[in-house]
Coordinates of C-alpha atoms in Angstrom, one line a residue:
X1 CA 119.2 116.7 125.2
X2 CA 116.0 116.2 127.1
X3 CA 111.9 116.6 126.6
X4 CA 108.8 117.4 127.9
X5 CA 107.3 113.8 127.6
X6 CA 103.7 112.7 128.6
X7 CA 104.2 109.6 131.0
X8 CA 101.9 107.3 132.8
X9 CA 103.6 106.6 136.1
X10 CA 100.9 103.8 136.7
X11 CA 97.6 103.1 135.4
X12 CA 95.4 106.5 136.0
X13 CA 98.3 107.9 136.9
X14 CA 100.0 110.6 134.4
X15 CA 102.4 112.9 134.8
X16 CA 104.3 116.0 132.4
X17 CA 108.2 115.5 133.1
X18 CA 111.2 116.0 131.4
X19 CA 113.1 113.3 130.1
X20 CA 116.9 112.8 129.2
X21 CA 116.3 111.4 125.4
X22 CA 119.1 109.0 124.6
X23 CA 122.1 110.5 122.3
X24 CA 120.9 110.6 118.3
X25 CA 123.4 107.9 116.5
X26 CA 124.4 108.5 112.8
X27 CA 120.9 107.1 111.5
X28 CA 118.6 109.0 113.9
X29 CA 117.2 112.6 113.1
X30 CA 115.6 114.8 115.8
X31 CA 111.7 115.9 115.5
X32 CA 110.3 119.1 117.6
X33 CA 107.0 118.0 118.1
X34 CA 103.8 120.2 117.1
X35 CA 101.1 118.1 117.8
X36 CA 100.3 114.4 119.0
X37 CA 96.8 112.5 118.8
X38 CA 95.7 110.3 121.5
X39 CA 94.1 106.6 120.5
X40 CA 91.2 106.1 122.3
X41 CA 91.9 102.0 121.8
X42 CA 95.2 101.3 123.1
X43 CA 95.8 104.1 124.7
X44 CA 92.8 103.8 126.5
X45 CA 94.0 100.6 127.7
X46 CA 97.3 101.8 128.8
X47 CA 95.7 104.4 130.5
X48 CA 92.9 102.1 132.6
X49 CA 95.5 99.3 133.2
X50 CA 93.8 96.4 131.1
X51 CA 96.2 96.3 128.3
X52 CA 96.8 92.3 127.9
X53 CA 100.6 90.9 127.3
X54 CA 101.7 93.0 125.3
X55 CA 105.7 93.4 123.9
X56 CA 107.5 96.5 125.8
X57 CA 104.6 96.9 128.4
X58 CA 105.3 97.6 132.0
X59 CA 105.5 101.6 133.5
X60 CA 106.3 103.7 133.2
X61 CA 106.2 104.6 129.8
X62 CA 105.6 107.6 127.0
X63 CA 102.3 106.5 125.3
X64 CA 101.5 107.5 121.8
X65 CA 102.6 106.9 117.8
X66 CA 100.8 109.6 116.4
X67 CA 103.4 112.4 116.2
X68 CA 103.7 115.4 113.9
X69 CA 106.5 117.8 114.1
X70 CA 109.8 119.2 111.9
X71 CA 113.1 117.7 112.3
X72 CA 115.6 119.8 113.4
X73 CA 118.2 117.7 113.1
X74 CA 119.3 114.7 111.0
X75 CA 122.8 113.5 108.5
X76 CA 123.4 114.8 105.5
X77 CA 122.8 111.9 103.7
X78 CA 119.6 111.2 105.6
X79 CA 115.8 110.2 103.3
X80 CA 114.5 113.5 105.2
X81 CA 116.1 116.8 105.9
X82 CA 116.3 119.8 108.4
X83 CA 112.8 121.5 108.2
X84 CA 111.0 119.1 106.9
X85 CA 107.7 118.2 108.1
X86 CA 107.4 114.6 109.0
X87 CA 105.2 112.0 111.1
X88 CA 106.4 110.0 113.7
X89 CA 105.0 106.4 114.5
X90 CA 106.5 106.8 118.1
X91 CA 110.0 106.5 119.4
X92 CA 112.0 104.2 121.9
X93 CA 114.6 107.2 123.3
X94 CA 113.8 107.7 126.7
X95 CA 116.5 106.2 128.2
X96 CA 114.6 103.5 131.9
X97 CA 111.3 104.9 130.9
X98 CA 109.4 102.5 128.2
X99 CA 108.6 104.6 124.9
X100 CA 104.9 102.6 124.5
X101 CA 104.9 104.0 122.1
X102 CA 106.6 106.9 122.8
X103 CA 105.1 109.8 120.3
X104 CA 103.3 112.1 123.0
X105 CA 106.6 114.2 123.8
X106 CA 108.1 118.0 122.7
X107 CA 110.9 116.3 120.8
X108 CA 112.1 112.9 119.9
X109 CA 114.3 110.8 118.1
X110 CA 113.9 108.2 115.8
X111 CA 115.3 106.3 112.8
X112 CA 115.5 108.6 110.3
X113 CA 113.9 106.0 107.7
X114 CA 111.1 105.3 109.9
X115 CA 110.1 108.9 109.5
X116 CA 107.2 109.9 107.0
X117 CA 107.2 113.3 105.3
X118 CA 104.0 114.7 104.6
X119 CA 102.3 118.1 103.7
X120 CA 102.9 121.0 106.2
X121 CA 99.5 122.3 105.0
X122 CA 98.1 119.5 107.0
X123 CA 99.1 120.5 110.4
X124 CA 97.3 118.4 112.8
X125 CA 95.2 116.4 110.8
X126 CA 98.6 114.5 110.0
X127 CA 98.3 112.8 113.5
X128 CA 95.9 110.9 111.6
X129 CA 97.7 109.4 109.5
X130 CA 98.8 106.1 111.7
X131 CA 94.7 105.4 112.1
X132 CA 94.3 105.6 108.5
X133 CA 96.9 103.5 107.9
X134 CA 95.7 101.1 110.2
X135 CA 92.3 101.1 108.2
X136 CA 93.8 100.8 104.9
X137 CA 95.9 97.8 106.4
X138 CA 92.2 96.2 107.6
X139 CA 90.9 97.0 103.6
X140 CA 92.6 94.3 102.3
X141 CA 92.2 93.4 98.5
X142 CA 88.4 95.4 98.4
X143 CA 87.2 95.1 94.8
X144 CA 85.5 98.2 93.4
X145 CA 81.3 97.7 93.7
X146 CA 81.3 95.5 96.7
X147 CA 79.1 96.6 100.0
X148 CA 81.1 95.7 102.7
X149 CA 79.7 96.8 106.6
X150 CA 81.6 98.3 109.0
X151 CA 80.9 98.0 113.0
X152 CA 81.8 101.1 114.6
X153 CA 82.1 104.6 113.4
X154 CA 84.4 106.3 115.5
X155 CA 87.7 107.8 114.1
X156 CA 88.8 104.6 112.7
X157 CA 85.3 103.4 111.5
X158 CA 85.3 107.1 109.7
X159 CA 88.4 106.7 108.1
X160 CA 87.6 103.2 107.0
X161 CA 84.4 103.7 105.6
X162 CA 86.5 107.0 103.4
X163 CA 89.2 104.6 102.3
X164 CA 86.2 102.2 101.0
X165 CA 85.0 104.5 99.3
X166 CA 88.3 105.4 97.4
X167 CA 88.4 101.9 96.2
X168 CA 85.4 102.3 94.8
X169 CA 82.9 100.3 97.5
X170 CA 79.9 101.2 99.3
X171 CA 80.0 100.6 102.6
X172 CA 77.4 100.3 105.6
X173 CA 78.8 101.4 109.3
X174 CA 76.8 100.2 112.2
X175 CA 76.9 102.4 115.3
X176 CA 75.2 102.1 118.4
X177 CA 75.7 105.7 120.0
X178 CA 73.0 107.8 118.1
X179 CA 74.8 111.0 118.5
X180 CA 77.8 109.3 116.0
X181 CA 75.2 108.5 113.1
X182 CA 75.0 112.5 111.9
X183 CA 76.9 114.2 109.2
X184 CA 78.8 111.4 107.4
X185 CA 78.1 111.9 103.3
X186 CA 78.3 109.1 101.1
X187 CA 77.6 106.5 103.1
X188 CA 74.6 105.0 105.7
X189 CA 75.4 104.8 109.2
X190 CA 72.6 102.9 111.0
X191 CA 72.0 100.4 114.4
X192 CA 72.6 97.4 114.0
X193 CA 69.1 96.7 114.7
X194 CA 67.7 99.0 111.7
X195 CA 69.8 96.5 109.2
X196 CA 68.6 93.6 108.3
X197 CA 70.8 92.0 105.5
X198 CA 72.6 89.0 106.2
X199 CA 74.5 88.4 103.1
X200 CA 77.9 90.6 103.7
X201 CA 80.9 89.2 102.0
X202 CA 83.2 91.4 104.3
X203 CA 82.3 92.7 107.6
X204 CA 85.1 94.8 109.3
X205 CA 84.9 95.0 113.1
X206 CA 86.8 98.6 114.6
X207 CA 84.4 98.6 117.9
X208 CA 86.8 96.7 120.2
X209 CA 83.6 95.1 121.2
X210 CA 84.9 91.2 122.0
X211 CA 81.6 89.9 122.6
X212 CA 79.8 90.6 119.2
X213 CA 81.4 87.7 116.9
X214 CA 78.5 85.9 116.6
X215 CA 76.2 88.7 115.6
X216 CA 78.3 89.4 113.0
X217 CA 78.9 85.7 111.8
X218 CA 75.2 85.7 111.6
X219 CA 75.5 88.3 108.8
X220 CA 77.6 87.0 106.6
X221 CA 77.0 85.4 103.3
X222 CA 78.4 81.8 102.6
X223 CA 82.1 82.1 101.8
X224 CA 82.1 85.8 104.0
X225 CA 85.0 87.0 105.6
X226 CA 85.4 89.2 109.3
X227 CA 88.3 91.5 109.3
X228 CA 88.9 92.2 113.2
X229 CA 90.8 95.6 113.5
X230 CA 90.1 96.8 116.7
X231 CA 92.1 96.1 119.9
X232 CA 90.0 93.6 122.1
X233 CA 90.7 93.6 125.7
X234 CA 88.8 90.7 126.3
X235 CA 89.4 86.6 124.7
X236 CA 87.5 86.7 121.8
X237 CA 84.8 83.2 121.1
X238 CA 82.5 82.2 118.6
X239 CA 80.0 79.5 118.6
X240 CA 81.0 76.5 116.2
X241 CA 78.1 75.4 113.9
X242 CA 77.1 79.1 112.6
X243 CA 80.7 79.3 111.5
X244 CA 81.0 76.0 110.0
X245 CA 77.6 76.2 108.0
X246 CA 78.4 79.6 106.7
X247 CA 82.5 78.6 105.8
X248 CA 83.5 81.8 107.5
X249 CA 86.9 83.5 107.3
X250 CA 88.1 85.4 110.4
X251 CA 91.4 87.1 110.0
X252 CA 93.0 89.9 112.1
X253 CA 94.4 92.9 111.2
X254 CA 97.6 94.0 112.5
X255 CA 99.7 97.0 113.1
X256 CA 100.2 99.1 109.9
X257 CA 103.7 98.7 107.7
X258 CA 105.4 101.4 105.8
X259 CA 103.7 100.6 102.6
X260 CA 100.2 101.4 104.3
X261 CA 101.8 104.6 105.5
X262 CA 102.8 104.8 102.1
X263 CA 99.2 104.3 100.4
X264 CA 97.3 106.8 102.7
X265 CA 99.8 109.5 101.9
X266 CA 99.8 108.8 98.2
X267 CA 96.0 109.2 98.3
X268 CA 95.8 112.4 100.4
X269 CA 98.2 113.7 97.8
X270 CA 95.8 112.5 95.4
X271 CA 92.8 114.2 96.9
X272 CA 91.0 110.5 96.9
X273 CA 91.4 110.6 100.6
X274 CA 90.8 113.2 103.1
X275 CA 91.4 113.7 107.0
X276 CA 89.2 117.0 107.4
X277 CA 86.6 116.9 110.3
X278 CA 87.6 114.3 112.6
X279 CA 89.3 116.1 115.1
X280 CA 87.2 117.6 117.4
X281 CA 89.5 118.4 120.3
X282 CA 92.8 120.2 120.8
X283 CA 94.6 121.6 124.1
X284 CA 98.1 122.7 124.8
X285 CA 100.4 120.2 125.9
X286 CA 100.2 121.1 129.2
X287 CA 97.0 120.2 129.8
X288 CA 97.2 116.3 129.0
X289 CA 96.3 115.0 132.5
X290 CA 92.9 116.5 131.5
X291 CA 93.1 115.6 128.0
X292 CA 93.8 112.2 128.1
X293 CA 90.4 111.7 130.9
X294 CA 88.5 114.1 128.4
X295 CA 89.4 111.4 125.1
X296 CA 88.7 108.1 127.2
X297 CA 85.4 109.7 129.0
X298 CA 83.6 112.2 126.7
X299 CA 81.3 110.7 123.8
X300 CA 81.8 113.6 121.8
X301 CA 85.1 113.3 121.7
X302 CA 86.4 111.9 118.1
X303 CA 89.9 112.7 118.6
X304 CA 92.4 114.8 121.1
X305 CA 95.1 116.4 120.5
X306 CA 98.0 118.1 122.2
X307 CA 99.5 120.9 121.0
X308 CA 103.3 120.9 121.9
X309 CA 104.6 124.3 119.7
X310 CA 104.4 126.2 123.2
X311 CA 106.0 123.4 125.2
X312 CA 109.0 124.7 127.2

């Protein structure tokens, strides 16, 4: 069996090829792709070349872990069945060519248990679900009534600042790109200039933005805590003696786990969480060379995302 798989040949460098996917064993089901999103933080970095050390990197490889699609095939005694509508959190089947992480392709296979069903009436908002996890992983234990700020309010800073909200919170976003401040109920968006408290018990950093730690440690309240959830390119440094005086907590968020894939289901389900209106561009598959430059260069770009159902 093979695919039509996205892969970057070489930083800049993409091609559309087919790929011979490595033989499904007995725990593996088979997914025909409908749509894939493309992250505009690691991606990105694939993409440009300045992805640091990372495990599996090296081209080329099949970028992407935000895959929707229905499984086509998998064992009888498999947790998801033929026809079922599932997400896929990437794939390593590609055979010489790195799956990093291996979602942006027409069909793939993957550990059946690794797949997540969710809601066909969700179509392509379901790519979503891997950054929502991801915020919900950066939430932490956020008690109900707290006012938590939020630096950056792109996809992931959206999503966030939703999922404090459904615990309950009210959160602040800073954003520095004017044209992202509009049309977000429930919640201020500001500059960071235009917000003066410094008295934040939690301040979540999605902005990728390595060389703001010390503004933010300059806005905490004694005892405060900085959740870093973005991907930084960049070392990241902080000056001492602001730290120390304020007892500041840094801690970093990492990838999401099943039981944050888990959660953000559960509360879609619920209707406490939703994915409408983030997704603001969507192309056939076979136009990714321009896609991917149109996520990684266009402002107004939220999210991309391919459309595979037409893929040959």
């Amino acid at each position: 069996m093979d695919a039509l798989a996205v892969i970057l040949e070489r930083p800049e460098h993409l091609a559309l090829s087919r790929l011979a996917l490595t033989p499904a064993g007995a725990a593996d089901a088979v997914v025909a792709v409908s749509w894939s999103g493309i992250s505009t933080g690691t991606e990105r970095l694939l993409w440009s070349g300045r992805m640091p050390p990372f495990p599996g990197m090296g081209y080329p490889l099949v970028p992407g872990y935000e895959s929707v699609g229905t499984v086509v095939e998998a064992a009888e005694d498999a947790p998801i069945r033929v026809g079922q509508t599932v997400f896929v959190p990437g794939a390593r089947c590609f055979g010489a060519v790195r799956g990093l992480f291996g979602g942006a392709a027409s069909h793939l296979i993957a550990p059946a248990a690794r797949l997540v069903p969710v809601d066909p009436a969700l179509g392509e908002r379901a790519c979503l679900i891997a950054l929502a996890a991801t915020a919900y992983r950066a939430l932490g234990s956020l008690r109900p009534g707290t006012t938590p700020l939020i630096v950056g309010h792109g996809v992931l800073g959206r999503l966030l600042a939703r999922l404090t909200l459904a615990a309950g919170a009210e959160p602040t976003v800073w954003e520095m790109d004017p044209a992202r401040r509009d049309g977000t109920p429930g919640y201020a968006v500001l500059a960071p200039e235009d917000d003066h408290r410094r008295d934040y018990a939690v301040i979540t950093d999605v902005s990728g933005d390595a060389s703001g730690l010390d503004g933010l440690i300059a806005r905490l309240a004694p005892g405060g805590e900085i959740v870093l959830a973005g991907f930084y390119e960049a070392p990241l440094s902080f000056a001492f003696p602001p730290a120390f005086m304020r007892e500041a907590r840094i801690r970093i968020s990492a990838e999401f786990r099943p039981d944050d894939l888990a959660a953000v289901t559960a509360l879609i389900e619920s209707g406490r969480f939703s994915l409408d209106g983030l997704i603001t561009h969507r192309v056939p598959a076979a136009q990714a060379q321009d896609a991917y430059r149109t996520a990684f260069a266009d402002p107004a770009c939220l999210k991309m995302i391919l459309d595979w159902r037409d893929a040959a």
